[in-house]
mmCIF file of C-alpha atoms and ligand atoms in Angstrom:
data_model
loop_
_atom_site.group_PDB
_atom_site.id
_atom_site.type_symbol
_atom_site.label_atom_id
_atom_site.label_comp_id
_atom_site.label_asym_id
_atom_site.label_seq_id
_atom_site.Cartn_x
_atom_site.Cartn_y
_atom_site.Cartn_z
ATOM 1 C CA MET T 1 -30.930 -19.204 -83.223
ATOM 2 C CA ASN T 2 -32.586 -15.816 -83.334
ATOM 3 C CA ILE T 3 -33.305 -13.359 -80.552
ATOM 4 C CA LEU T 4 -36.557 -15.149 -79.601
ATOM 5 C CA ASP T 5 -34.748 -18.471 -79.149
ATOM 6 C CA TRP T 6 -32.691 -17.018 -76.314
ATOM 7 C CA GLN T 7 -35.826 -16.722 -74.139
ATOM 8 C CA THR T 8 -37.260 -20.038 -75.362
ATOM 9 C CA LYS T 9 -34.087 -21.944 -74.577
ATOM 10 C CA HIS T 10 -33.860 -20.236 -71.217
ATOM 11 C CA GLN T 11 -37.474 -21.056 -70.326
ATOM 12 C CA GLN T 12 -36.905 -24.675 -71.350
ATOM 13 C CA GLN T 13 -33.749 -24.695 -69.211
ATOM 14 C CA GLN T 14 -31.570 -25.639 -72.169
ATOM 15 C CA LYS T 15 -27.990 -24.419 -71.835
ATOM 16 C CA ILE T 16 -26.892 -21.792 -74.337
ATOM 17 C CA THR T 17 -23.421 -22.051 -75.906
ATOM 18 C CA VAL T 18 -21.461 -19.060 -77.151
ATOM 19 C CA VAL T 19 -17.929 -19.009 -78.533
ATOM 20 C CA THR T 20 -15.854 -16.029 -79.553
ATOM 21 C CA CYS T 21 -14.737 -15.854 -83.155
ATOM 22 C CA TYR T 22 -12.858 -13.245 -85.124
ATOM 23 C CA ASP T 23 -12.304 -14.351 -88.732
ATOM 24 C CA TYR T 24 -13.981 -15.866 -91.795
ATOM 25 C CA CYS T 25 -12.508 -19.397 -91.815
ATOM 26 C CA SER T 26 -13.044 -19.892 -88.080
ATOM 27 C CA ALA T 27 -16.616 -18.624 -88.491
ATOM 28 C CA GLN T 28 -17.195 -21.272 -91.165
ATOM 29 C CA ILE T 29 -16.126 -23.905 -88.652
ATOM 30 C CA VAL T 30 -18.508 -22.540 -86.004
ATOM 31 C CA ALA T 31 -21.243 -22.385 -88.645
ATOM 32 C CA SER T 32 -20.875 -26.150 -89.123
ATOM 33 C CA THR T 33 -21.362 -26.876 -85.381
ATOM 34 C CA LYS T 34 -24.283 -26.868 -82.946
ATOM 35 C CA ILE T 35 -22.938 -23.857 -81.022
ATOM 36 C CA ASP T 36 -25.765 -21.379 -80.535
ATOM 37 C CA ALA T 37 -24.106 -18.011 -80.973
ATOM 38 C CA ILE T 38 -20.889 -16.175 -81.746
ATOM 39 C CA LEU T 39 -19.412 -13.258 -79.837
ATOM 40 C CA VAL T 40 -16.970 -11.158 -81.830
ATOM 41 C CA GLY T 41 -15.287 -10.176 -78.590
ATOM 42 C CA ASP T 42 -12.863 -7.365 -77.927
ATOM 43 C CA THR T 43 -10.566 -10.127 -76.605
ATOM 44 C CA LEU T 44 -9.438 -9.960 -80.209
ATOM 45 C CA ALA T 45 -7.035 -7.222 -79.060
ATOM 46 C CA MET T 46 -5.257 -9.890 -76.998
ATOM 47 C CA VAL T 47 -5.594 -13.141 -78.940
ATOM 48 C CA MET T 48 -5.481 -11.751 -82.494
ATOM 49 C CA TYR T 49 -3.301 -8.660 -82.035
ATOM 50 C CA GLY T 50 -1.063 -9.605 -79.084
ATOM 51 C CA HIS T 51 -1.990 -6.763 -76.728
ATOM 52 C CA ALA T 52 -1.886 -7.302 -72.957
ATOM 53 C CA THR T 53 -5.483 -6.078 -72.428
ATOM 54 C CA THR T 54 -8.639 -5.484 -74.484
ATOM 55 C CA ILE T 55 -8.217 -1.709 -74.239
ATOM 56 C CA PRO T 56 -6.457 -1.239 -77.619
ATOM 57 C CA ALA T 57 -9.400 -2.779 -79.538
ATOM 58 C CA THR T 58 -10.871 -0.126 -81.825
ATOM 59 C CA VAL T 59 -14.230 0.183 -83.555
ATOM 60 C CA GLU T 60 -12.440 -0.170 -86.917
ATOM 61 C CA MET T 61 -10.858 -3.489 -85.918
ATOM 62 C CA MET T 62 -14.049 -4.813 -84.369
ATOM 63 C CA VAL T 63 -16.235 -3.880 -87.319
ATOM 64 C CA LEU T 64 -13.864 -5.466 -89.868
ATOM 65 C CA HIS T 65 -13.742 -8.699 -87.852
ATOM 66 C CA THR T 66 -17.518 -8.676 -87.293
ATOM 67 C CA ALA T 67 -18.070 -8.398 -91.049
ATOM 68 C CA ALA T 68 -15.638 -11.279 -91.732
ATOM 69 C CA VAL T 69 -17.372 -13.481 -89.156
ATOM 70 C CA ALA T 70 -20.807 -12.565 -90.538
ATOM 71 C CA ARG T 71 -19.685 -13.697 -94.023
ATOM 72 C CA GLY T 72 -18.455 -17.018 -92.606
ATOM 73 C CA ALA T 73 -21.375 -17.838 -90.298
ATOM 74 C CA LYS T 74 -24.589 -16.655 -91.932
ATOM 75 C CA ASN T 75 -26.614 -19.154 -89.886
ATOM 76 C CA LYS T 76 -25.430 -18.025 -86.456
ATOM 77 C CA PHE T 77 -26.555 -15.319 -84.052
ATOM 78 C CA ILE T 78 -23.649 -12.868 -83.972
ATOM 79 C CA ILE T 79 -23.007 -10.450 -81.121
ATOM 80 C CA GLY T 80 -20.586 -7.577 -81.683
ATOM 81 C CA ASP T 81 -18.645 -6.339 -78.672
ATOM 82 C CA LEU T 82 -18.431 -2.553 -78.315
ATOM 83 C CA PRO T 83 -14.784 -1.730 -77.543
ATOM 84 C CA PHE T 84 -13.271 0.510 -74.867
ATOM 85 C CA LEU T 85 -14.899 3.981 -74.651
ATOM 86 C CA SER T 86 -16.696 3.505 -77.967
ATOM 87 C CA TYR T 87 -20.033 3.984 -76.171
ATOM 88 C CA ARG T 88 -18.999 6.469 -73.478
ATOM 89 C CA GLN T 89 -18.698 9.691 -75.474
ATOM 90 C CA GLY T 90 -22.319 10.682 -75.726
ATOM 91 C CA LEU T 91 -25.434 9.131 -77.180
ATOM 92 C CA THR T 92 -24.821 10.163 -80.786
ATOM 93 C CA GLN T 93 -21.318 8.737 -80.849
ATOM 94 C CA ALA T 94 -22.484 5.522 -79.131
ATOM 95 C CA MET T 95 -25.342 5.087 -81.611
ATOM 96 C CA GLN T 96 -22.964 5.584 -84.543
ATOM 97 C CA THR T 97 -20.804 2.782 -83.116
ATOM 98 C CA VAL T 98 -23.836 0.521 -82.732
ATOM 99 C CA GLN T 99 -24.916 1.283 -86.302
ATOM 100 C CA ARG T 100 -21.511 0.276 -87.679
ATOM 101 C CA PHE T 101 -21.669 -3.113 -85.938
ATOM 102 C CA MET T 102 -25.194 -3.819 -87.149
ATOM 103 C CA VAL T 103 -24.378 -2.825 -90.729
ATOM 104 C CA ALA T 104 -21.327 -5.124 -90.542
ATOM 105 C CA GLY T 105 -23.637 -8.067 -89.813
ATOM 106 C CA ALA T 106 -24.072 -8.282 -86.028
ATOM 107 C CA GLN T 107 -27.536 -9.174 -84.746
ATOM 108 C CA ALA T 108 -26.860 -7.767 -81.294
ATOM 109 C CA ILE T 109 -24.256 -5.796 -79.424
ATOM 110 C CA LYS T 110 -22.616 -6.314 -76.036
ATOM 111 C CA LEU T 111 -21.312 -3.663 -73.711
ATOM 112 C CA GLU T 112 -19.576 -3.780 -70.345
ATOM 113 C CA GLY T 113 -20.822 -2.338 -67.078
ATOM 114 C CA THR T 114 -24.003 -0.875 -65.662
ATOM 115 C CA VAL T 115 -23.426 2.515 -64.077
ATOM 116 C CA GLY T 116 -23.757 5.207 -66.717
ATOM 117 C CA ASN T 117 -24.932 2.770 -69.428
ATOM 118 C CA LEU T 118 -28.580 2.241 -68.566
ATOM 119 C CA GLU T 119 -30.047 5.142 -70.573
ATOM 120 C CA LEU T 120 -27.926 4.148 -73.583
ATOM 121 C CA ILE T 121 -29.054 0.516 -73.320
ATOM 122 C CA LYS T 122 -32.719 1.621 -73.224
ATOM 123 C CA HIS T 123 -32.170 3.806 -76.272
ATOM 124 C CA VAL T 124 -30.363 1.061 -78.235
ATOM 125 C CA VAL T 125 -33.074 -1.482 -77.375
ATOM 126 C CA ALA T 126 -35.810 1.023 -78.281
ATOM 127 C CA SER T 127 -34.014 1.469 -81.607
ATOM 128 C CA GLY T 128 -34.474 -2.227 -82.405
ATOM 129 C CA VAL T 129 -31.050 -3.531 -81.444
ATOM 130 C CA PRO T 130 -30.735 -6.384 -78.926
ATOM 131 C CA VAL T 131 -28.224 -5.662 -76.157
ATOM 132 C CA MET T 132 -26.231 -8.134 -74.078
ATOM 133 C CA GLY T 133 -24.920 -6.874 -70.736
ATOM 134 C CA HIS T 134 -21.602 -7.824 -69.148
ATOM 135 C CA ILE T 135 -20.841 -7.543 -65.418
ATOM 136 C CA GLY T 136 -18.501 -9.068 -62.842
ATOM 137 C CA MET T 137 -14.962 -8.839 -64.192
ATOM 138 C CA THR T 138 -15.221 -6.258 -66.956
ATOM 139 C CA PRO T 139 -11.849 -6.325 -68.750
ATOM 140 C CA GLN T 140 -12.192 -2.800 -70.164
ATOM 141 C CA SER T 141 -11.970 -1.599 -66.520
ATOM 142 C CA VAL T 142 -8.885 -3.705 -65.767
ATOM 143 C CA HIS T 143 -6.918 -0.715 -64.500
ATOM 144 C CA GLN T 144 -9.688 0.301 -62.146
ATOM 145 C CA LEU T 145 -10.094 -3.278 -60.918
ATOM 146 C CA GLY T 146 -6.355 -3.656 -60.286
ATOM 147 C CA GLY T 147 -5.952 -6.593 -62.685
ATOM 148 C CA PHE T 148 -7.917 -9.527 -64.094
ATOM 149 C CA LYS T 149 -9.295 -10.576 -60.707
ATOM 150 C CA VAL T 150 -12.302 -12.524 -59.448
ATOM 151 C CA GLN T 151 -15.092 -10.076 -58.580
ATOM 152 C CA ALA T 152 -18.009 -10.153 -56.127
ATOM 153 C CA LYS T 153 -16.203 -12.250 -53.565
ATOM 154 C CA HIS T 154 -18.045 -10.756 -50.591
ATOM 155 C CA LYS T 155 -21.707 -10.303 -49.653
ATOM 156 C CA LYS T 156 -21.843 -6.548 -50.327
ATOM 157 C CA ALA T 157 -20.330 -6.947 -53.808
ATOM 158 C CA GLN T 158 -22.626 -9.901 -54.499
ATOM 159 C CA ASP T 159 -25.668 -7.821 -53.582
ATOM 160 C CA GLN T 160 -24.402 -5.124 -55.937
ATOM 161 C CA LEU T 161 -23.840 -7.707 -58.697
ATOM 162 C CA LEU T 162 -27.478 -8.773 -58.369
ATOM 163 C CA GLN T 163 -28.669 -5.173 -58.323
ATOM 164 C CA HIS T 164 -26.685 -4.413 -61.494
ATOM 165 C CA ALA T 165 -28.011 -7.546 -63.217
ATOM 166 C CA LEU T 166 -31.594 -6.502 -62.398
ATOM 167 C CA GLN T 167 -30.940 -2.967 -63.673
ATOM 168 C CA LEU T 168 -29.564 -4.352 -66.946
ATOM 169 C CA GLN T 169 -32.576 -6.625 -67.294
ATOM 170 C CA ASP T 170 -34.939 -3.710 -66.615
ATOM 171 C CA ALA T 171 -33.097 -1.609 -69.199
ATOM 172 C CA GLY T 172 -33.896 -4.314 -71.772
ATOM 173 C CA CYS T 173 -30.831 -6.577 -72.032
ATOM 174 C CA PHE T 174 -31.761 -9.949 -73.560
ATOM 175 C CA ALA T 175 -28.898 -11.743 -71.749
ATOM 176 C CA ILE T 176 -26.120 -10.873 -69.326
ATOM 177 C CA VAL T 177 -22.535 -12.127 -69.286
ATOM 178 C CA LEU T 178 -21.218 -12.864 -65.789
ATOM 179 C CA GLU T 179 -17.439 -12.989 -65.875
ATOM 180 C CA CYS T 180 -15.119 -14.246 -63.132
ATOM 181 C CA VAL T 181 -17.443 -14.315 -60.171
ATOM 182 C CA PRO T 182 -17.897 -17.062 -57.546
ATOM 183 C CA SER T 183 -20.236 -19.847 -58.672
ATOM 184 C CA ASP T 184 -22.661 -19.198 -55.790
ATOM 185 C CA ALA T 185 -22.991 -15.528 -56.706
ATOM 186 C CA ALA T 186 -23.642 -16.390 -60.367
ATOM 187 C CA LYS T 187 -26.221 -18.989 -59.323
ATOM 188 C CA ALA T 188 -28.040 -16.472 -57.106
ATOM 189 C CA VAL T 189 -28.155 -13.900 -59.934
ATOM 190 C CA THR T 190 -29.303 -16.500 -62.468
ATOM 191 C CA GLU T 191 -32.143 -17.604 -60.197
ATOM 192 C CA LYS T 192 -33.410 -14.030 -59.744
ATOM 193 C CA LEU T 193 -33.388 -13.045 -63.434
ATOM 194 C CA ASP T 194 -35.907 -13.681 -66.203
ATOM 195 C CA VAL T 195 -33.252 -13.302 -68.909
ATOM 196 C CA PRO T 196 -30.432 -15.837 -69.374
ATOM 197 C CA THR T 197 -26.987 -15.394 -67.844
ATOM 198 C CA ILE T 198 -23.953 -16.426 -69.868
ATOM 199 C CA GLY T 199 -21.021 -17.377 -67.687
ATOM 200 C CA ILE T 200 -17.280 -17.279 -68.157
ATOM 201 C CA GLY T 201 -15.488 -18.212 -64.981
ATOM 202 C CA ALA T 202 -18.861 -18.092 -63.216
ATOM 203 C CA GLY T 203 -19.480 -21.768 -62.475
ATOM 204 C CA PRO T 204 -21.960 -24.347 -63.743
ATOM 205 C CA ASP T 205 -25.281 -22.698 -62.864
ATOM 206 C CA THR T 206 -25.496 -19.897 -65.386
ATOM 207 C CA SER T 207 -27.965 -20.305 -68.271
ATOM 208 C CA GLY T 208 -25.116 -20.762 -70.738
ATOM 209 C CA GLN T 209 -21.389 -20.391 -71.241
ATOM 210 C CA VAL T 210 -19.093 -18.320 -73.410
ATOM 211 C CA ILE T 211 -15.502 -19.301 -74.100
ATOM 212 C CA VAL T 212 -12.686 -17.638 -76.026
ATOM 213 C CA TRP T 213 -11.774 -19.446 -79.284
ATOM 214 C CA HIS T 214 -8.009 -19.345 -78.756
ATOM 215 C CA ASP T 215 -8.319 -20.522 -75.140
ATOM 216 C CA MET T 216 -10.507 -23.546 -75.831
ATOM 217 C CA LEU T 217 -8.442 -24.610 -78.847
ATOM 218 C CA GLY T 218 -5.137 -24.242 -77.009
ATOM 219 C CA LEU T 219 -3.786 -21.506 -79.266
ATOM 220 C CA TYR T 220 -3.137 -18.715 -76.750
ATOM 221 C CA LYS T 221 -0.040 -19.226 -74.628
ATOM 222 C CA ASP T 222 0.320 -15.866 -72.864
ATOM 223 C CA PHE T 223 -2.205 -16.440 -70.117
ATOM 224 C CA LYS T 224 -4.494 -19.303 -69.049
ATOM 225 C CA PRO T 225 -7.210 -18.446 -66.551
ATOM 226 C CA LYS T 226 -8.332 -21.230 -64.197
ATOM 227 C CA PHE T 227 -11.810 -21.293 -65.756
ATOM 228 C CA VAL T 228 -10.592 -22.280 -69.226
ATOM 229 C CA LYS T 229 -11.034 -25.836 -70.465
ATOM 230 C CA LYS T 230 -8.717 -26.676 -73.357
ATOM 231 C CA TYR T 231 -10.406 -28.926 -75.928
ATOM 232 C CA LEU T 232 -7.475 -29.140 -78.338
ATOM 233 C CA ASN T 233 -3.720 -28.730 -78.247
ATOM 234 C CA GLY T 234 -4.006 -26.373 -81.199
ATOM 235 C CA PHE T 235 -0.591 -24.735 -80.752
ATOM 236 C CA GLU T 236 1.254 -28.053 -80.774
ATOM 237 C CA LEU T 237 -0.838 -29.488 -83.640
ATOM 238 C CA MET T 238 -0.165 -26.462 -85.848
ATOM 239 C CA GLN T 239 3.492 -26.405 -84.830
ATOM 240 C CA GLN T 240 3.756 -30.065 -85.886
ATOM 241 C CA ALA T 241 2.071 -29.340 -89.239
ATOM 242 C CA LEU T 242 4.475 -26.458 -89.905
ATOM 243 C CA ASN T 243 7.478 -28.588 -89.007
ATOM 244 C CA ASP T 244 6.151 -31.374 -91.269
ATOM 245 C CA TYR T 245 5.909 -28.888 -94.163
ATOM 246 C CA ASP T 246 9.413 -27.589 -93.442
ATOM 247 C CA ALA T 247 10.793 -31.137 -93.361
ATOM 248 C CA ASP T 248 8.966 -32.120 -96.597
ATOM 249 C CA VAL T 249 10.342 -29.160 -98.538
ATOM 250 C CA LYS T 250 13.864 -29.680 -97.248
ATOM 251 C CA ALA T 251 13.668 -33.409 -98.033
ATOM 252 C CA LYS T 252 12.267 -32.544 -101.498
ATOM 253 C CA VAL T 253 9.132 -34.586 -100.777
ATOM 254 C CA PHE T 254 6.797 -31.593 -101.347
ATOM 255 C CA PRO T 255 5.726 -30.596 -103.956
ATOM 256 C CA ASN T 256 5.218 -34.091 -105.300
ATOM 257 C CA VAL T 257 5.398 -34.224 -109.098
ATOM 258 C CA GLU T 258 2.244 -36.312 -109.504
ATOM 259 C CA GLU T 259 0.032 -34.696 -106.843
ATOM 260 C CA HIS T 260 0.906 -31.017 -106.670
ATOM 261 C CA CYS T 261 2.369 -29.967 -110.008
ATOM 262 C CA TYR T 262 0.943 -28.686 -113.332
HETATM 263 O O1 KIV F 1 -14.357 -10.032 -75.498
HETATM 264 C C1 KIV F 1 -14.710 -11.154 -75.108
HETATM 265 O O2 KIV F 1 -14.281 -12.179 -75.634
HETATM 266 C C2 KIV F 1 -15.656 -11.213 -74.004
HETATM 267 C C3 KIV F 1 -15.909 -12.541 -73.387
HETATM 268 C C4 KIV F 1 -14.750 -12.963 -72.574
HETATM 269 C C5 KIV F 1 -17.178 -12.562 -72.634
HETATM 270 O O3 KIV F 1 -16.170 -10.221 -73.610
#
Protein backbone atom coordinates (compact mmCIF):
# COMPACT_ATOMS: atom_id res chain seq x y z
CA MET A 1 0.00 0.00 0.00
CA ASN A 2 1.32 3.42 -0.88
CA ILE A 3 -0.41 6.79 -0.86
CA LEU A 4 -1.87 6.22 -4.36
CA ASP A 5 -3.49 2.94 -3.29
CA TRP A 6 -5.67 4.78 -0.79
CA GLN A 7 -7.55 6.51 -3.64
CA THR A 8 -7.55 3.40 -5.84
CA LYS A 9 -9.00 1.21 -3.11
CA HIS A 10 -11.55 3.88 -2.30
CA GLN A 11 -12.61 4.26 -5.94
CA GLN A 12 -12.94 0.48 -6.24
CA GLN A 13 -15.00 0.49 -3.04
CA GLN A 14 -12.60 -1.89 -1.31
CA LYS A 15 -12.54 -1.47 2.46
CA ILE A 16 -9.29 -0.20 3.94
CA THR A 17 -7.97 -1.76 7.16
CA VAL A 18 -5.79 0.08 9.65
CA VAL A 19 -4.54 -1.15 13.01
CA THR A 20 -2.57 0.74 15.61
CA CYS A 21 0.84 -0.60 16.50
CA TYR A 22 3.57 0.67 18.77
CA ASP A 23 6.55 -1.71 18.84
CA TYR A 24 8.92 -3.77 16.68
CA CYS A 25 7.67 -7.33 17.34
CA SER A 26 4.01 -6.37 16.95
CA ALA A 27 4.90 -4.54 13.72
CA GLN A 28 6.48 -7.75 12.41
CA ILE A 29 3.18 -9.52 13.04
CA VAL A 30 1.22 -6.82 11.19
CA ALA A 31 3.80 -6.97 8.39
CA SER A 32 2.91 -10.65 7.89
CA THR A 33 -0.84 -9.90 7.50
CA LYS A 34 -3.06 -8.39 4.82
CA ILE A 35 -3.83 -5.29 6.91
CA ASP A 36 -3.37 -2.22 4.73
CA ALA A 37 -1.80 0.32 7.05
CA ILE A 38 -0.48 0.99 10.53
CA LEU A 39 -1.27 3.97 12.73
CA VAL A 40 1.29 4.64 15.44
CA GLY A 41 -1.42 6.27 17.50
CA ASP A 42 -1.09 8.51 20.52
CA THR A 43 -3.34 5.93 22.24
CA LEU A 44 0.07 4.58 23.14
CA ALA A 45 -0.08 6.93 26.15
CA MET A 46 -2.98 4.81 27.43
CA VAL A 47 -2.30 1.25 26.27
CA MET A 48 1.51 1.26 26.45
CA TYR A 49 2.14 3.74 29.28
CA GLY A 50 -1.00 3.39 31.45
CA HIS A 51 -2.19 7.01 31.32
CA ALA A 52 -5.91 7.80 31.54
CA THR A 53 -5.91 9.91 28.34
CA THR A 54 -3.73 10.46 25.27
CA ILE A 55 -2.64 13.88 26.51
CA PRO A 56 0.66 12.74 28.11
CA ALA A 57 1.97 11.34 24.79
CA THR A 58 5.07 13.30 23.79
CA VAL A 59 6.85 13.75 20.47
CA GLU A 60 9.84 11.85 21.92
CA MET A 61 7.71 8.82 22.80
CA MET A 62 5.85 8.87 19.50
CA VAL A 63 8.98 9.20 17.39
CA LEU A 64 10.77 6.34 19.19
CA HIS A 65 7.74 4.06 18.73
CA THR A 66 7.29 5.13 15.09
CA ALA A 67 10.91 4.21 14.37
CA ALA A 68 10.50 0.80 16.07
CA VAL A 69 7.34 0.08 14.07
CA ALA A 70 9.01 1.22 10.83
CA ARG A 71 11.86 -1.27 11.45
CA GLY A 72 9.34 -4.09 12.02
CA ALA A 73 6.94 -3.37 9.14
CA LYS A 74 8.94 -2.13 6.17
CA ASN A 75 6.18 -3.24 3.78
CA LYS A 76 3.35 -1.29 5.40
CA PHE A 77 2.07 2.26 5.05
CA ILE A 78 2.81 3.86 8.42
CA ILE A 79 0.98 6.90 9.76
CA GLY A 80 2.47 8.77 12.71
CA ASP A 81 0.06 10.50 15.06
CA LEU A 82 1.05 14.02 16.12
CA PRO A 83 0.56 14.21 19.90
CA PHE A 84 -1.18 16.83 22.04
CA LEU A 85 -0.14 20.44 21.22
CA SER A 86 2.83 19.26 19.16
CA TYR A 87 1.37 21.08 16.13
CA ARG A 88 -0.29 24.04 17.85
CA GLN A 89 2.70 26.21 18.72
CA GLY A 90 3.35 27.85 15.39
CA LEU A 91 4.22 26.64 11.92
CA THR A 92 7.94 26.19 12.51
CA GLN A 93 7.44 24.08 15.61
CA ALA A 94 4.72 22.01 13.88
CA MET A 95 6.94 21.40 10.85
CA GLN A 96 9.82 20.30 13.08
CA THR A 97 7.46 17.75 14.66
CA VAL A 98 6.36 16.52 11.24
CA GLN A 99 9.99 16.22 10.13
CA ARG A 100 10.86 14.06 13.13
CA PHE A 101 8.05 11.61 12.35
CA MET A 102 8.99 11.35 8.69
CA VAL A 103 12.68 10.83 9.47
CA ALA A 104 11.64 8.11 11.95
CA GLY A 105 9.96 6.20 9.11
CA ALA A 106 6.35 7.42 8.88
CA GLN A 107 4.90 7.83 5.39
CA ALA A 108 2.15 10.16 6.58
CA ILE A 109 1.05 12.01 9.67
CA LYS A 110 -2.33 12.34 11.37
CA LEU A 111 -3.60 15.26 13.37
CA GLU A 112 -6.82 15.92 15.25
CA GLY A 113 -9.35 18.65 14.57
CA THR A 114 -10.11 21.19 11.88
CA VAL A 115 -10.41 24.69 13.28
CA GLY A 116 -6.99 26.31 13.38
CA ASN A 117 -5.29 23.42 11.53
CA LEU A 118 -6.22 24.06 7.91
CA GLU A 119 -3.29 26.34 6.99
CA LEU A 120 -0.86 23.91 8.64
CA ILE A 121 -2.37 20.95 6.77
CA LYS A 122 -2.01 22.83 3.45
CA HIS A 123 1.61 23.64 4.26
CA VAL A 124 2.45 20.05 5.30
CA VAL A 125 0.79 18.64 2.16
CA ALA A 126 2.57 21.23 -0.02
CA SER A 127 5.81 20.08 1.61
CA GLY A 128 5.26 16.54 0.31
CA VAL A 129 3.85 14.91 3.42
CA PRO A 130 0.48 13.11 3.26
CA VAL A 131 -1.90 14.16 6.05
CA MET A 132 -4.75 12.18 7.58
CA GLY A 133 -7.45 14.18 9.35
CA HIS A 134 -9.33 13.11 12.48
CA ILE A 135 -12.73 14.49 13.52
CA GLY A 136 -15.72 13.46 15.63
CA MET A 137 -14.43 12.40 19.04
CA THR A 138 -10.93 13.85 19.17
CA PRO A 139 -9.34 12.40 22.33
CA GLN A 140 -6.77 15.20 22.67
CA SER A 141 -9.76 17.50 23.38
CA VAL A 142 -11.26 15.15 25.98
CA HIS A 143 -11.42 17.86 28.63
CA GLN A 144 -13.22 20.23 26.30
CA LEU A 145 -15.62 17.49 25.21
CA GLY A 146 -16.41 16.51 28.81
CA GLY A 147 -15.20 12.92 28.40
CA PHE A 148 -14.88 10.21 25.76
CA LYS A 149 -18.40 10.74 24.41
CA VAL A 150 -20.21 10.08 21.13
CA GLN A 151 -20.12 13.24 19.01
CA ALA A 152 -22.39 14.68 16.31
CA LYS A 153 -25.56 13.25 17.78
CA HIS A 154 -27.79 16.06 16.50
CA LYS A 155 -28.44 17.63 13.09
CA LYS A 156 -26.49 20.84 13.74
CA ALA A 157 -23.40 18.93 14.90
CA GLN A 158 -23.75 16.52 11.97
CA ASP A 159 -23.83 19.43 9.52
CA GLN A 160 -20.70 20.78 11.19
CA LEU A 161 -19.03 17.34 11.00
CA LEU A 162 -19.65 17.31 7.24
CA GLN A 163 -18.41 20.88 6.87
CA HIS A 164 -15.21 20.02 8.77
CA ALA A 165 -14.67 16.87 6.68
CA LEU A 166 -15.01 18.92 3.47
CA GLN A 167 -12.59 21.55 4.80
CA LEU A 168 -10.04 18.84 5.62
CA GLN A 169 -10.46 17.34 2.17
CA ASP A 170 -10.03 20.76 0.55
CA ALA A 171 -6.90 21.36 2.63
CA GLY A 172 -5.43 18.19 1.10
CA CYS A 173 -6.04 15.35 3.57
CA PHE A 174 -5.78 11.96 1.84
CA ALA A 175 -8.15 10.30 4.35
CA ILE A 176 -10.16 11.30 7.40
CA VAL A 177 -10.70 9.36 10.62
CA LEU A 178 -14.25 9.60 11.97
CA GLU A 179 -14.28 8.60 15.61
CA CYS A 180 -17.32 7.88 17.78
CA VAL A 181 -20.08 9.37 15.69
CA PRO A 182 -23.50 7.88 14.82
CA SER A 183 -23.38 5.48 11.86
CA ASP A 184 -25.81 7.62 9.83
CA ALA A 185 -23.66 10.72 10.25
CA ALA A 186 -20.53 8.82 9.19
CA LYS A 187 -22.37 7.40 6.18
CA ALA A 188 -23.53 10.87 5.10
CA VAL A 189 -19.98 12.26 5.36
CA THR A 190 -18.50 9.27 3.52
CA GLU A 191 -20.97 9.70 0.66
CA LYS A 192 -20.12 13.40 0.23
CA LEU A 193 -16.32 13.01 0.23
CA ASP A 194 -13.91 12.05 -2.54
CA VAL A 195 -11.28 10.85 -0.05
CA PRO A 196 -11.79 7.74 2.11
CA THR A 197 -13.12 7.90 5.67
CA ILE A 198 -11.64 5.57 8.26
CA GLY A 199 -14.06 4.79 11.05
CA ILE A 200 -13.65 3.87 14.69
CA GLY A 201 -16.98 3.71 16.43
CA ALA A 202 -18.54 5.20 13.29
CA GLY A 203 -20.51 2.25 11.93
CA PRO A 204 -20.19 0.02 8.87
CA ASP A 205 -20.38 2.58 6.06
CA THR A 206 -17.03 4.31 6.29
CA SER A 207 -14.43 3.50 3.61
CA GLY A 208 -12.33 1.58 6.13
CA GLN A 209 -11.79 0.90 9.81
CA VAL A 210 -9.07 1.51 12.35
CA ILE A 211 -8.83 -0.43 15.59
CA VAL A 212 -6.49 -0.22 18.57
CA TRP A 213 -4.09 -3.20 18.86
CA HIS A 214 -4.61 -3.78 22.58
CA ASP A 215 -8.41 -3.53 22.25
CA MET A 216 -8.78 -6.03 19.42
CA LEU A 217 -6.37 -8.51 21.00
CA GLY A 218 -8.02 -8.29 24.42
CA LEU A 219 -4.96 -6.89 26.19
CA TYR A 220 -6.35 -3.62 27.59
CA LYS A 221 -8.57 -4.06 30.63
CA ASP A 222 -9.04 -0.47 31.83
CA PHE A 223 -11.77 0.53 29.42
CA LYS A 224 -13.74 -1.18 26.64
CA PRO A 225 -15.73 1.08 24.34
CA LYS A 226 -18.90 -0.39 22.79
CA PHE A 227 -17.40 -0.20 19.29
CA VAL A 228 -14.52 -2.57 20.04
CA LYS A 229 -14.60 -6.14 18.75
CA LYS A 230 -12.23 -8.43 20.64
CA TYR A 231 -10.59 -10.98 18.34
CA LEU A 232 -8.46 -12.68 20.99
CA ASN A 233 -8.46 -13.12 24.74
CA GLY A 234 -4.86 -11.93 24.78
CA PHE A 235 -4.76 -11.07 28.50
CA GLU A 236 -5.94 -14.51 29.57
CA LEU A 237 -3.73 -16.34 27.03
CA MET A 238 -0.61 -14.50 28.20
CA GLN A 239 -1.60 -14.92 31.84
CA GLN A 240 -1.90 -18.68 31.23
CA ALA A 241 1.52 -18.80 29.54
CA LEU A 242 3.11 -16.95 32.46
CA ASN A 243 1.48 -19.26 34.98
CA ASP A 244 2.63 -22.28 32.93
CA TYR A 245 6.22 -20.96 33.05
CA ASP A 246 5.95 -20.32 36.79
CA ALA A 247 4.60 -23.84 37.37
CA ASP A 248 7.31 -25.44 35.17
CA VAL A 249 10.15 -23.73 37.03
CA LYS A 250 8.70 -24.55 40.43
CA ALA A 251 8.13 -28.18 39.37
CA LYS A 252 11.70 -28.27 37.97
CA VAL A 253 10.36 -29.17 34.52
CA PHE A 254 11.98 -26.11 32.86
CA PRO A 255 14.79 -25.86 31.87
CA ASN A 256 14.83 -29.39 30.52
CA VAL A 257 18.33 -30.87 30.43
CA GLU A 258 18.03 -32.20 26.87
CA GLU A 259 16.15 -29.30 25.24
CA HIS A 260 17.26 -26.09 26.91
CA CYS A 261 20.73 -26.62 28.35
CA TYR A 262 24.32 -26.28 27.02
O1 LIG B 1 -4.28 7.26 18.64
C1 LIG B 1 -5.03 6.46 18.08
O2 LIG B 1 -4.91 5.24 18.24
C2 LIG B 1 -6.07 7.00 17.21
C3 LIG B 1 -7.11 6.06 16.72
C4 LIG B 1 -8.04 5.70 17.81
C5 LIG B 1 -7.80 6.59 15.52
O3 LIG B 1 -6.09 8.15 16.95
